[in-house]
Amino acid sequence: MPMNPDLEKERQGGTFDVEQLTHILDGGRDKTLKRHFLEQEVLKDPVFRGPDTRFLSREELFGELLRKHVAVIKKTQELSIDDINEASTIYSAAMNNNVGPLTLHSVAFVAPLDLMADDEQKKKWLIPAKKYEIIGCYAQTELGHGSFIRGLETRADYDVNTQQFVLNTPTETAIKWWVGGCVAVGDIGPKFGFGGVDNGYLCLNNVRIPRDNLLAKTGKVLEDGTYVKPENPKVVYGSMLGIRAALPKVGAYNLSKAVTIAIRYSCVRHQSEIKPGCGEPQVLDYQTQQHKLFPLLATAYAFHTVGVWMLDFHSTVMNEINEGHYHRLAEDHVLAAGLKAVINWKTHEGIEICRFSCGGHGYSLASSLPVIYVNHVANSTAEGETVILLLQTAVYLMKCVIDLEQGTPLDPSVAYLDQSFSKSEQWCSDVDMHSLLKAIQFRSKKFTEYVSSFVKKELMATGNQQLAFNKHKVILVECAKAHTEAVIMNAFVTKVDEILQSNPSVGKVLSLLCQIYGVTEILAHSGDYIQYEYLRKIDLDNIQDQLFKLYTYIRPEAVLLVDAFDFHDEVLKSILGRYDGQVYENMFKWAKASPFNKQDQGTFRKYIQQLKQAKL
Amino acid sequence: MPMNPDLEKERQGGTFDVEQLTHILDGGRDKTLKRHFLEQEVLKDPVFRGPDTRFLSREELFGELLRKHVAVIKKTQELSIDDINEASTIYSAAMNNNVGPLTLHSVAFVAPLDLMADDEQKKKWLIPAKKYEIIGCYAQTELGHGSFIRGLETRADYDVNTQQFVLNTPTETAIKWWVGGCVAVGDIGPKFGFGGVDNGYLCLNNVRIPRDNLLAKTGKVLEDGTYVKPENPKVVYGSMLGIRAALPKVGAYNLSKAVTIAIRYSCVRHQSEIKPGCGEPQVLDYQTQQHKLFPLLATAYAFHTVGVWMLDFHSTVMNEINEGHYHRLAEDHVLAAGLKAVINWKTHEGIEICRFSCGGHGYSLASSLPVIYVNHVANSTAEGETVILLLQTAVYLMKCVIDLEQGTPLDPSVAYLDQSFSKSEQWCSDVDMHSLLKAIQFRSKKFTEYVSSFVKKELMATGNQQLAFNKHKVILVECAKAHTEAVIMNAFVTKVDEILQSNPSVGKVLSLLCQIYGVTEILAHSGDYIQYEYLRKIDLDNIQDQLFKLYTYIRPEAVLLVDAFDFHDEVLKSILGRYDGQVYENMFKWAKASPFNKQDQGTFRKYIQQLKQAKL
């Protein structure tokens, strides 16, 4: 099919080499090539073809995704893929925007076995689990309890005589719920998304489990029932961080998909008139459309950058822990918590804005934006609820203030809290990304000091830290968000600085995105900057102007910037976001293929007939 | 089933009579009683029982909703219901959170026939359409065009010889799409929600339609093809406003449902600890949860109030038009546009916040929040896209500035633009709703003047109004939002003032909600208030304190305030939002009833078997 002429023209513009940017995003040219190779391995194999999942019922969807997920596992094995990024390339190419039924087996069953089982237990379970000879699930959440682990009600009583744990569900609220990846137990019913995952329930009635089934690499229970604590309890804690540390990049991935669809479609779509008689412009030429999408494009790049940075950080910390060094675990935990919370929340809001920006067609599953949305939003609740994670970040920040007062050095990611910030120079309408970063850090510092003073006052009055925190939870959450934005902006600016050295043309475009990200963040909290007297009214007016100017600079680069994410059409699975821009013809084809158009209309006719005969 | 003790206790508190508030919301005690009677008529009739629609496939859902919608129509007829509110009570009780397949027939086929057909045409089509002897659809949007009506490409060429219009779809982008309520033509495929509506496509190839099929009450085409304009073209324009004027109240209705579910569940749900050892508090006791839900509770009341006000206003204007007076049509149009845009947008954001506030269980269809969401979000695109409607409001505001300069009197809803506002008195932490309203009006006035000066400058430079507007579209949209907020707050304050007279205890609680609404709106734009020097830092700090205090005042009234919406459990259809609070037991029952738990697991076992045998 020929290229849509609008997209063709967009791709002739631009000031940088798309391929080079793709290599940067992938982490090197060889990684891009490997990704392409793996995608092709999936796309050329007929086993991965099947019905359009958007036309399937819940039951059909589960069956089809299970079939494909089995094929993904076999293909991964066949190609001897060990690397987690490479494995997820195969997975994404096969599953499109869906979540596979066996995902939780790897993430929440195999991974903990690897980290917490002793050598004998690993032989017994880890090896067969990796071969899928046994398939596990993860049963933590109960009907009545999620985030508050201490509140779980399921009982495991140790029977010394038989050396068994006796498991029971003592109350209704103790029924295990949302059990991830269970295959033969009860399903909890249909959900917003995740139709491919059979989250289950589980009731226990005197289920007996041998003592040595308790994963025993670190802590264990002796024959007489004595619990032996792990040498360092932080090990267990550290091991749970893996999924959370990976989730910022997942947010970036989903937002990148949504932005790709919306920006391509906004170049194909023409509507209304700016100058009467001059034809209908591409909708991306409207400032309102740019204002919806360009901050999100910048956000997708920012999130990708900090997502990669977070994974690196976490992997370094895990290596240190394996060598017995725990000093960066708290920072790792807090960074993952804050980034997971902020990124996944802003991503779900962003996906919906992308969907709305596609007008009515965004509401059709043909766009795939609803599918991306419903499967993404689970990430704001699962693996750490947003507010709870932000409160953990806030508690750490409050501790930083005390550390500062006591002269204890701060972790690197919060070191800026120890810097002094004077009122900024007057801003023109071309504020560089470093000045924007400094402003964002300033606000976080001020906010931290401000909230800390409140909490302290309350603490003095009540003598109870929990009560003091509860009375200021809303501003504590805001404080954690402000800090997390400083972390994101810092990672983005640092990376763009690096790219400016190695690839100036790519670096220059990214620095525009970085400015858009920073200005948008500052304008969203303009009141704080004026109240804290860091900026003046004129500064805000100037960066508002700057933002609209930045939009005009990004406009000719926009399609190239989403092309650089390099989503194969079969991965994106969106008619609005097709690389060739042939949107309308393919929407028509897709609609005609809808099973609704093929089914027997007899029942419908019967009801209508009833109505016509009713003599109303 | 007994009442959940937490909810029982909540209902023993409170300072006002729930029933009296329900009567106020319904517009009088007799209306509440009639509503209850009609709901019971539906709930006791077995024809309205059927499978849980959350378990159905798209095809099954359509069939079931069509069956029920036919029963709704018969029931409405049987009970001789004419009033639109009463008819929609029957509809809501039967359809729960779904949209019925025949909705568009009434709204978009019967209504225009009524308004635009001449007497002979009415005999021919309106009468049989009302009896459902013919069923119509509405085919305006095309694949390539929606909001920009002039851009539609479908041709209707008049053939003088046969006195027929010859209809053709000349291009792919001219294919009619999203055709609402069509029964026999092609379906456009699955959507985010609206599974019960078979939005269709339609291609025309020399379809011939007699000349006198053109609705001819106002404009018409003569035998020789001459087009005769309507005497007053505004009539046509006015007739299209009906749906739009009704949509603010629809937003209020959907948000009220979501808030009811979230607040009830937040009282049933216990989690974590505030004071160690003192047990787990109800999650509604957390400030963060209150900060999510109480502004939305206030918003639901604000939207209901202004929604009712808008319908009254529109109905008055329509009556005036029937008597030949058109002077309030522009104001009616702009009010409906702005309110429809702002209310439906904030409602969809609000429903999602309610869903997130229910943690993981909000993601389950058992909560019904996902169903309410996907069926509501269409309202931000259909019947006038949000940004486009706000731009229409903004254009009107720009015209108001010119009117002011020329001494032309303004319409009542914008009269405050002509008031002078001096810097506010210093605010303590108990700012009354009138002062909050004044601040919100002040911001709108300042914003309007500010944006107008920009547009004028640009207009002088380019001489082209469209270009000048496009360069400032983003701030024009913000300006329209600011004005619409002033309209909402004004309607809310006026109504609460009235209730304070007639029912002080109810009025007092509503005035707290009104303050929450106002403070939240002001804090969301704190930067503007300081920049415009209307408020000081200390004022903002004080109303921030006030907000948290207001939360503690509303906390004991919260369940009663959602009870007053008086949603029957069968209308709400949410396990989390059950009146009796028996959440967990019923979630378990519901999950066990899920068809997924009953189907043959053979296929699934087969795939897993393949995996186990694969010798990975």
mmCIF file with all atom_site columns, N, CA, C and O in Angstrom, chain A residues 102 222 265 302 323 358 412 454 468 528:
data_model
loop_
_atom_site.group_PDB
_atom_site.id
_atom_site.type_symbol
_atom_site.label_atom_id
_atom_site.label_alt_id
_atom_site.label_comp_id
_atom_site.label_asym_id
_atom_site.label_entity_id
_atom_site.label_seq_id
_atom_site.pdbx_PDB_ins_code
_atom_site.Cartn_x
_atom_site.Cartn_y
_atom_site.Cartn_z
_atom_site.occupancy
_atom_site.B_iso_or_equiv
_atom_site.pdbx_formal_charge
_atom_site.auth_seq_id
_atom_site.auth_comp_id
_atom_site.auth_asym_id
_atom_site.auth_atom_id
_atom_site.pdbx_PDB_model_num
ATOM 1  N N  . LEU A 1 102 ? 0.474   -16.329 31.273 1.00 0.00 ? 102 LEU A N  1
ATOM 2  C CA . LEU A 1 102 ? 1.563   -16.944 32.035 1.00 0.00 ? 102 LEU A CA 1
ATOM 3  C C  . LEU A 1 102 ? 2.572   -15.918 32.538 1.00 0.00 ? 102 LEU A C  1
ATOM 4  O O  . LEU A 1 102 ? 3.623   -16.280 33.080 1.00 0.00 ? 102 LEU A O  1
ATOM 5  N N  . LEU A 1 222 ? 12.340  -23.833 62.232 1.00 0.00 ? 222 LEU A N  1
ATOM 6  C CA . LEU A 1 222 ? 12.963  -25.083 62.652 1.00 0.00 ? 222 LEU A CA 1
ATOM 7  C C  . LEU A 1 222 ? 11.900  -26.129 62.977 1.00 0.00 ? 222 LEU A C  1
ATOM 8  O O  . LEU A 1 222 ? 10.716  -25.818 63.081 1.00 0.00 ? 222 LEU A O  1
ATOM 9  N N  . TYR A 1 265 ? -1.871  9.934   13.534 1.00 0.00 ? 265 TYR A N  1
ATOM 10 C CA . TYR A 1 265 ? -3.250  10.176  13.087 1.00 0.00 ? 265 TYR A CA 1
ATOM 11 C C  . TYR A 1 265 ? -3.524  11.673  12.952 1.00 0.00 ? 265 TYR A C  1
ATOM 12 O O  . TYR A 1 265 ? -4.224  12.105  12.036 1.00 0.00 ? 265 TYR A O  1
ATOM 13 N N  . ALA A 1 302 ? 10.951  11.563  28.410 1.00 0.00 ? 302 ALA A N  1
ATOM 14 C CA . ALA A 1 302 ? 11.453  11.715  29.783 1.00 0.00 ? 302 ALA A CA 1
ATOM 15 C C  . ALA A 1 302 ? 11.314  10.398  30.547 1.00 0.00 ? 302 ALA A C  1
ATOM 16 O O  . ALA A 1 302 ? 12.256  9.944   31.212 1.00 0.00 ? 302 ALA A O  1
ATOM 17 N N  . GLU A 1 323 ? 26.938  -8.618  47.189 1.00 0.00 ? 323 GLU A N  1
ATOM 18 C CA . GLU A 1 323 ? 28.270  -8.559  47.800 1.00 0.00 ? 323 GLU A CA 1
ATOM 19 C C  . GLU A 1 323 ? 28.205  -8.058  49.246 1.00 0.00 ? 323 GLU A C  1
ATOM 20 O O  . GLU A 1 323 ? 29.237  -7.723  49.831 1.00 0.00 ? 323 GLU A O  1
ATOM 21 N N  . CYS A 1 358 ? -7.830  11.849  19.316 1.00 0.00 ? 358 CYS A N  1
ATOM 22 C CA . CYS A 1 358 ? -8.188  11.201  18.049 1.00 0.00 ? 358 CYS A CA 1
ATOM 23 C C  . CYS A 1 358 ? -9.686  11.316  17.770 1.00 0.00 ? 358 CYS A C  1
ATOM 24 O O  . CYS A 1 358 ? -10.201 10.657  16.864 1.00 0.00 ? 358 CYS A O  1
ATOM 25 N N  . PRO A 1 412 ? 22.686  10.477  46.883 1.00 0.00 ? 412 PRO A N  1
ATOM 26 C CA . PRO A 1 412 ? 22.901  11.340  45.698 1.00 0.00 ? 412 PRO A CA 1
ATOM 27 C C  . PRO A 1 412 ? 21.609  11.899  45.086 1.00 0.00 ? 412 PRO A C  1
ATOM 28 O O  . PRO A 1 412 ? 21.561  13.066  44.699 1.00 0.00 ? 412 PRO A O  1
ATOM 29 N N  . PHE A 1 454 ? 5.440   21.516  59.137 1.00 0.00 ? 454 PHE A N  1
ATOM 30 C CA . PHE A 1 454 ? 4.083   21.183  59.573 1.00 0.00 ? 454 PHE A CA 1
ATOM 31 C C  . PHE A 1 454 ? 4.053   19.892  60.385 1.00 0.00 ? 454 PHE A C  1
ATOM 32 O O  . PHE A 1 454 ? 3.426   19.809  61.429 1.00 0.00 ? 454 PHE A O  1
ATOM 33 N N  . ALA A 1 468 ? 0.505   12.593  63.238 1.00 0.00 ? 468 ALA A N  1
ATOM 34 C CA . ALA A 1 468 ? 1.041   13.805  62.622 1.00 0.00 ? 468 ALA A CA 1
ATOM 35 C C  . ALA A 1 468 ? 1.070   13.649  61.103 1.00 0.00 ? 468 ALA A C  1
ATOM 36 O O  . ALA A 1 468 ? 0.706   14.556  60.358 1.00 0.00 ? 468 ALA A O  1
ATOM 37 N N  . ASP A 1 528 ? 3.130   28.072  43.254 1.00 0.00 ? 528 ASP A N  1
ATOM 38 C CA . ASP A 1 528 ? 4.221   27.811  44.197 1.00 0.00 ? 528 ASP A CA 1
ATOM 39 C C  . ASP A 1 528 ? 5.439   28.680  43.900 1.00 0.00 ? 528 ASP A C  1
ATOM 40 O O  . ASP A 1 528 ? 6.078   29.208  44.809 1.00 0.00 ? 528 ASP A O  1
#
